Tab-separated table of C-alpha atoms in Angstrom:
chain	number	residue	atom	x	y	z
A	113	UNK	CA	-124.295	-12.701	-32.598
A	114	UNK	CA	-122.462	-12.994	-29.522
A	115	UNK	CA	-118.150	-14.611	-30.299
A	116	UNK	CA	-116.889	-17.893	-28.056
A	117	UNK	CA	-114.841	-16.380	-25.353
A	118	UNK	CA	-111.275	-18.079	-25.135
A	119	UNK	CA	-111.520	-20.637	-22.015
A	120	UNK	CA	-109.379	-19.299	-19.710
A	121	UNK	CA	-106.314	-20.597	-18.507
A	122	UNK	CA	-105.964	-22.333	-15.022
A	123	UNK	CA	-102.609	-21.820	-13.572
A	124	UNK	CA	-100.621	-22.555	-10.765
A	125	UNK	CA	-97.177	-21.799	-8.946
A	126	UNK	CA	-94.961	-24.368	-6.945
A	127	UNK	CA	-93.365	-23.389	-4.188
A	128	UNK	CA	-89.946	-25.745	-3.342
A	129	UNK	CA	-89.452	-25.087	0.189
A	130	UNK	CA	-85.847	-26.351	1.544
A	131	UNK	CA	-82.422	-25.026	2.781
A	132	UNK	CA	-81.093	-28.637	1.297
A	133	UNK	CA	-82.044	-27.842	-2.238
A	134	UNK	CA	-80.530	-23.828	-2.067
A	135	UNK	CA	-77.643	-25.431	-0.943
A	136	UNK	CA	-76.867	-28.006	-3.463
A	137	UNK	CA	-77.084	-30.950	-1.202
A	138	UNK	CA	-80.645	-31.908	-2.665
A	139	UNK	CA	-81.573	-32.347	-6.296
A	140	UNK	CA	-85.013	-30.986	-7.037
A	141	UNK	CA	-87.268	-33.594	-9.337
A	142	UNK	CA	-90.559	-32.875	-7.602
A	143	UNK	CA	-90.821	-29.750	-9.958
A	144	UNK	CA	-90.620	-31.653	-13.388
A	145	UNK	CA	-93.002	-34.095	-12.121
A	146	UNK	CA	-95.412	-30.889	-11.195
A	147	UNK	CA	-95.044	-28.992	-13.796
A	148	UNK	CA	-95.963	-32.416	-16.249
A	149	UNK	CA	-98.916	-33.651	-13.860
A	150	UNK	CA	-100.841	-30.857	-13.623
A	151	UNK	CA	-100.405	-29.898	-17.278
A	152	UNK	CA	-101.561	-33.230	-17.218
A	153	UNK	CA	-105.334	-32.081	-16.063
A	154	UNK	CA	-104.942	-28.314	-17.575
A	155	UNK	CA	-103.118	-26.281	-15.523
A	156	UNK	CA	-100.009	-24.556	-16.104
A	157	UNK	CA	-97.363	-23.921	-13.423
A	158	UNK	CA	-96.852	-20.285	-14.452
A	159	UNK	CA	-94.288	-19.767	-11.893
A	160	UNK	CA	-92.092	-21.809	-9.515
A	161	UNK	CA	-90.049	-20.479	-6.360
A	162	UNK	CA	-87.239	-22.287	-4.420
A	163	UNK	CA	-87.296	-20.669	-1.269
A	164	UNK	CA	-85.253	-21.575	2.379
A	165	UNK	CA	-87.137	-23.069	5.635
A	166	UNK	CA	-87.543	-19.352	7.198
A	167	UNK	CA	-91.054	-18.924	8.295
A	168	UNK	CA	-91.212	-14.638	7.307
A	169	UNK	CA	-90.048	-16.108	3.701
A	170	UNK	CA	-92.493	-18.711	3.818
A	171	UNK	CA	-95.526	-16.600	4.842
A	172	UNK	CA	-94.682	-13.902	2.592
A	173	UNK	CA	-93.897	-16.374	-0.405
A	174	UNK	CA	-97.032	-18.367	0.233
A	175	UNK	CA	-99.388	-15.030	0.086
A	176	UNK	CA	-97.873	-13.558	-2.499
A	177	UNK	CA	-98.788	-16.881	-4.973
A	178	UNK	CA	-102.139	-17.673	-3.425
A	179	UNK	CA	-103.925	-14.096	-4.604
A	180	UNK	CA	-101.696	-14.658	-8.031
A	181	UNK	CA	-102.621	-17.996	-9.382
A	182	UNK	CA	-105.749	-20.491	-9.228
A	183	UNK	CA	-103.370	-23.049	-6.746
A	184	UNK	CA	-100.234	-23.183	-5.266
A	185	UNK	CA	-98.240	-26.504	-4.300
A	186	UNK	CA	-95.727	-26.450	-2.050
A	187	UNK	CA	-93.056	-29.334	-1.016
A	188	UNK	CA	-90.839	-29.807	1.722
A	189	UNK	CA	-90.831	-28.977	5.017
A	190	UNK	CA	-93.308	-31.307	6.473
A	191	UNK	CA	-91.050	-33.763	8.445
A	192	UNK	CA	-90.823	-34.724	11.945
A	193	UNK	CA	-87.401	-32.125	12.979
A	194	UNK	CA	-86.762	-28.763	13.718
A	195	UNK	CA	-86.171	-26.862	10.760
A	196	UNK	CA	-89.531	-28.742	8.885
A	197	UNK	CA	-91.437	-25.431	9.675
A	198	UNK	CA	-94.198	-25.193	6.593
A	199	UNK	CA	-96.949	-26.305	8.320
A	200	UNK	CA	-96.692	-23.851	10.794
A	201	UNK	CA	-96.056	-21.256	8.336
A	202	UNK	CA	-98.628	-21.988	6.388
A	203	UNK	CA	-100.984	-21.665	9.308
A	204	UNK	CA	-99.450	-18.454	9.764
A	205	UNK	CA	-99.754	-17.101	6.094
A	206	UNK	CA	-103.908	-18.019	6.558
A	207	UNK	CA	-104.013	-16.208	9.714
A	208	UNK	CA	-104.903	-19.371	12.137
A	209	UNK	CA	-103.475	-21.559	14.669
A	210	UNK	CA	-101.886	-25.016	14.245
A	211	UNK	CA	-103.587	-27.856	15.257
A	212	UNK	CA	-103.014	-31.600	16.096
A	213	UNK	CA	-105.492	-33.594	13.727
A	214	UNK	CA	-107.174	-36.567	15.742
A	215	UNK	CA	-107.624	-38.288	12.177
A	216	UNK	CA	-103.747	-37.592	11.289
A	217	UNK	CA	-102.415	-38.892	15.135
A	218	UNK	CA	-104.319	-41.617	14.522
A	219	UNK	CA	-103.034	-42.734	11.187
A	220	UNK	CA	-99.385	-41.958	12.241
A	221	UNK	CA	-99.984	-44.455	15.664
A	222	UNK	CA	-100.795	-47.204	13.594
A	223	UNK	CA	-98.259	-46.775	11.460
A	224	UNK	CA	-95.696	-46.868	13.803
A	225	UNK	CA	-94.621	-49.770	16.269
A	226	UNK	CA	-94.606	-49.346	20.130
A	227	UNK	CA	-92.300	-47.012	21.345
A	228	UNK	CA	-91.199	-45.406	18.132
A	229	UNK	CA	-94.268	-42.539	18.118
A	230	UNK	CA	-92.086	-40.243	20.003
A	231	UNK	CA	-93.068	-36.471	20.082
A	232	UNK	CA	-91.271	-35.221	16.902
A	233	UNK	CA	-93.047	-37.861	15.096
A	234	UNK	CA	-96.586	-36.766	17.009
A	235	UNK	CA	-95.407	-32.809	15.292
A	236	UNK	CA	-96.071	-34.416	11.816
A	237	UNK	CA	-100.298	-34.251	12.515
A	238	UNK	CA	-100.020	-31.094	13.007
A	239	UNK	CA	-102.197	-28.956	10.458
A	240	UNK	CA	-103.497	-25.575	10.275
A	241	UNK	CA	-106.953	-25.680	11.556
A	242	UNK	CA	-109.625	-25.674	8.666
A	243	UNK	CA	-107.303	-27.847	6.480
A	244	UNK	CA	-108.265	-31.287	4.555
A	245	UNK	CA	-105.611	-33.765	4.935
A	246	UNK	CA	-103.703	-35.516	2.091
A	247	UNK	CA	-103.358	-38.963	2.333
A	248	UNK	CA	-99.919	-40.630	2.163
A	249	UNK	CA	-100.080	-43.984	1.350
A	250	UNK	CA	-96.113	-44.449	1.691
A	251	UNK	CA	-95.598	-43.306	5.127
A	252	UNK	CA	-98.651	-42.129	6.468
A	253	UNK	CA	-97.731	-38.512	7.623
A	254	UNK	CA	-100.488	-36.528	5.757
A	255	UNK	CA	-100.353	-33.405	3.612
A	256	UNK	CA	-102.700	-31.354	3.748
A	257	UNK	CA	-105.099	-28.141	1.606
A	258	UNK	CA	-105.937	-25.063	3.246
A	259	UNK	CA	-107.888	-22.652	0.611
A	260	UNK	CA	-106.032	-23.243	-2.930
A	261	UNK	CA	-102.230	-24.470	-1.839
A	262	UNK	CA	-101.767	-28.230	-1.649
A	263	UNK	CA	-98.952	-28.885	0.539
A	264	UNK	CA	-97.321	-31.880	0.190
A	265	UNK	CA	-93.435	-33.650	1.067
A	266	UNK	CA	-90.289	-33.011	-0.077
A	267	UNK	CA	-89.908	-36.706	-0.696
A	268	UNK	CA	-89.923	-37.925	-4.157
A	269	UNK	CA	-91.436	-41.092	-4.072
A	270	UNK	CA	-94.007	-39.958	-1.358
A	271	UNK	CA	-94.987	-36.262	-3.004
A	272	UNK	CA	-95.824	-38.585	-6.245
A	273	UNK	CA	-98.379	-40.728	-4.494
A	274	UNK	CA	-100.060	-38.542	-2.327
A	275	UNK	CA	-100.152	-36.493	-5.655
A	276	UNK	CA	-101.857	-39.426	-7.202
A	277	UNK	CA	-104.509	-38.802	-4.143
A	278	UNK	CA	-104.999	-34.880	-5.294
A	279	UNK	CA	-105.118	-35.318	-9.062
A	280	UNK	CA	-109.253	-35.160	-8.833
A	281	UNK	CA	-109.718	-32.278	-6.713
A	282	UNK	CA	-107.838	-30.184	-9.546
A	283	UNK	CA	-110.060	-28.353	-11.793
A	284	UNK	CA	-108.203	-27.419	-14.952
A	285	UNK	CA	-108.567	-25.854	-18.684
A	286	UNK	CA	-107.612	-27.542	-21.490
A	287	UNK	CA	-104.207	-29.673	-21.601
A	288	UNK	CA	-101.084	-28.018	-23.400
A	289	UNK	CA	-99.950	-29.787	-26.213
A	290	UNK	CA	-96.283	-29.951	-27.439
A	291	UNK	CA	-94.017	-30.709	-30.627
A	292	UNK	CA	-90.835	-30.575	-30.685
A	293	UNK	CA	-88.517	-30.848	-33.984
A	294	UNK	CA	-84.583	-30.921	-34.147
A	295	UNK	CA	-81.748	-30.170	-36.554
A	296	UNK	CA	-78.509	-29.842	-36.465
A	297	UNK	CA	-78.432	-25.808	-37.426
A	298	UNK	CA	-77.517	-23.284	-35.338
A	299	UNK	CA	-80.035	-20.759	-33.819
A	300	UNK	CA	-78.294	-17.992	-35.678
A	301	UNK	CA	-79.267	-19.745	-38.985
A	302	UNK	CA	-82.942	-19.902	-38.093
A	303	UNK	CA	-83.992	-17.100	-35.911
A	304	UNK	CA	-85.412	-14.429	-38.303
A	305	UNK	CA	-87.618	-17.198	-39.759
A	306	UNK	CA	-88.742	-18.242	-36.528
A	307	UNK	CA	-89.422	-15.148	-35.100
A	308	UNK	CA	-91.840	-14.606	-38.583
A	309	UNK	CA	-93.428	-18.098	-37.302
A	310	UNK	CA	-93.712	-16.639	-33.606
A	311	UNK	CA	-95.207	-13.611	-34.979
A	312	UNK	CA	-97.982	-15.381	-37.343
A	313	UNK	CA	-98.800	-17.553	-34.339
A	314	UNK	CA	-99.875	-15.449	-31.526
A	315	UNK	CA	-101.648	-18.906	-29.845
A	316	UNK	CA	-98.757	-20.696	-29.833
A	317	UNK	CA	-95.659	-20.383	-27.576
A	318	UNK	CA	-92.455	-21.902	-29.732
A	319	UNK	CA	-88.721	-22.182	-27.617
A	320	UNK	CA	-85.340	-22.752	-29.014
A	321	UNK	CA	-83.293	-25.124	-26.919
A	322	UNK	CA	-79.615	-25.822	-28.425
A	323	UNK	CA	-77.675	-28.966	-27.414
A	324	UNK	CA	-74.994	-31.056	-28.656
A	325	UNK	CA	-75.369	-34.703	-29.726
A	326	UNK	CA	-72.253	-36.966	-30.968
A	327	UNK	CA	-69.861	-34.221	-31.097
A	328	UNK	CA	-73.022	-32.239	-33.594
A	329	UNK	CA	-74.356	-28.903	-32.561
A	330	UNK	CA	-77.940	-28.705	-32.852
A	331	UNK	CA	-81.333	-27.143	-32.193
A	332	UNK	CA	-84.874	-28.314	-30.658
A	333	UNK	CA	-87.892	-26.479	-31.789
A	334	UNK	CA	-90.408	-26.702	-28.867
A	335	UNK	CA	-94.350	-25.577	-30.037
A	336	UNK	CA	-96.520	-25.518	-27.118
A	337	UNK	CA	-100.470	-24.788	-27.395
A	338	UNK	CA	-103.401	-25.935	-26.280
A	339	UNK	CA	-104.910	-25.721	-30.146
A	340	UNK	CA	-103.957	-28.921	-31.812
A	341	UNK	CA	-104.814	-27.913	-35.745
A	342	UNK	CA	-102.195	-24.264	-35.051
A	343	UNK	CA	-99.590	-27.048	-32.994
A	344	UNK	CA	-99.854	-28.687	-36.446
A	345	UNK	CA	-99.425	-25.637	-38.345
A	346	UNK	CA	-96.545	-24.570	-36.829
A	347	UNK	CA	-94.567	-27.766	-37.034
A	348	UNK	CA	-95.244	-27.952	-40.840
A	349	UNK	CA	-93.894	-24.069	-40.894
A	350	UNK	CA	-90.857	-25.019	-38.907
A	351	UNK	CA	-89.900	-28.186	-40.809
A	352	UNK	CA	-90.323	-25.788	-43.768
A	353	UNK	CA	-87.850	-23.676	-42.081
A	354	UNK	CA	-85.251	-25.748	-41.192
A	355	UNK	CA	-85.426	-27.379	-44.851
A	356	UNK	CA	-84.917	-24.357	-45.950
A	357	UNK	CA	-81.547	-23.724	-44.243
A	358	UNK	CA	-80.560	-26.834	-45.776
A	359	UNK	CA	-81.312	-29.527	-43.064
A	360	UNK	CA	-83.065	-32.063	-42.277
A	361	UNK	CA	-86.360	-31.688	-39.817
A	362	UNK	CA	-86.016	-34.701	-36.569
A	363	UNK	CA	-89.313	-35.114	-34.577
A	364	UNK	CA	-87.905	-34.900	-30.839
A	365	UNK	CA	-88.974	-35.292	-27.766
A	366	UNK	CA	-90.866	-33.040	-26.261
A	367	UNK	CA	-88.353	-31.182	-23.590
């Protein structure tokens, strides 16, 4: 009798691309909303990278990920001035020149009023050749897909829409689950039972995230599986647990 074979996990890396977020000027968000969102449709960002607008980084950065995971997303870089460079680098990573997409000029002309299509905003159809576009709804300066990396803009606002747009091409396993559970322990109290949980539970990854609430120190539990009946499982052991250092078990929110 042949066994059911685990399904196997889809995973992908994002790739931050921006000298403004290494420097501190720039908050990243785009990576929290990734990292959700595709977990969303079953896959798991397995590894993220914030790297500078320098084209050898880029290209190297960019190859490295696309042999390593099912798809890579990148942001940033895909503006109208000087240093946005991805596109470019992209095309270099995949070994073909840049192009200037008739669909993508022609969706940035109508976008704009007279006069204001000036070159640098013309650079913004530029895609590698062989590439798909992404369409922005927001501003109308595309993304684009070339093999398995999406790339898409640094923007917020505009990197969650034309996500919005991507969302069905992504082919994923099944969605991780979560639980998280709090107390106000210490992780010194509860580690050697946890550890026995960890170890009983190969399936399921469990963190231990300390914080400090109303002056209280304090612990969240975070579970993480794609199983729901071992997610369940282990939060029953962990209450347990934390019960028996004398506390009281707080379903959290998930971090």
């Amino acid at each position: 009798m042949g066994t059911v074979s685990e399904p196997r996990m889809v995973t992908a890396a994002v790739i931050i691309i921006g000298n403004e977020v290494l420097s501190g000027r720039t908050a990243d968000v785009n990576l929290t909303f990734l990292a959700k969102a595709l977990n969303e449709v079953g896959v798991r960002v397995r590894e993220a990278r914030i790297i500078p607008d320098d084209e050898a980084v880029i290209v190297e950065t960019v190859n490295a990920c696309r042999t390593a995971f099912d798809y890579v997303l990148t942001t940033g870089g895909i503006g109208p001035t000087h240093d946005d460079i991805t596109s470019a680098s992209i095309a270099k990573a995949f070994g073909v020149p840049l192009e200037r997409n008739p669909q993508a000029l022609r969706a940035l002309e109508q976008h704009y009023r007279p006069g204001e299509f000036n070159e640098a905003r013309r650079k913004m159809a530029d895609v590698p050749v062989g590439a798909s576009l992404i369409d922005n709804p927001v501003s109308k300066a595309p993304g684009f897909v070339i093999g398995n990396v999406f790339v898409l803009p640094g923007v917020p606002v505009i990197m969650r829409a034309m996500f919005d747009g991507i969302r069905a091409r992504l082919r994923g396993g099944e969605p991780m689950l979560s639980r998280s559970i709090a107390a106000f322990t210490t992780e010194g109290a509860i580690a050697a039972g946890l550890g026995e949980i960890q170890a009983r539970h190969g399936d399921v990854e469990i963190g231990s995230y300390p914080f400090v609430r109303a002056g209280r120190f304090g612990v969240s539990l975070v579970a993480r599986t794609t199983n729901p009946a071992s997610l369940d499982t282990v939060a029953g052991e962990i209450k347990a647990l934390i019960r028996e250092v004398g506390e009281t078990p707080i379903e959290d929110d998930p971090l």
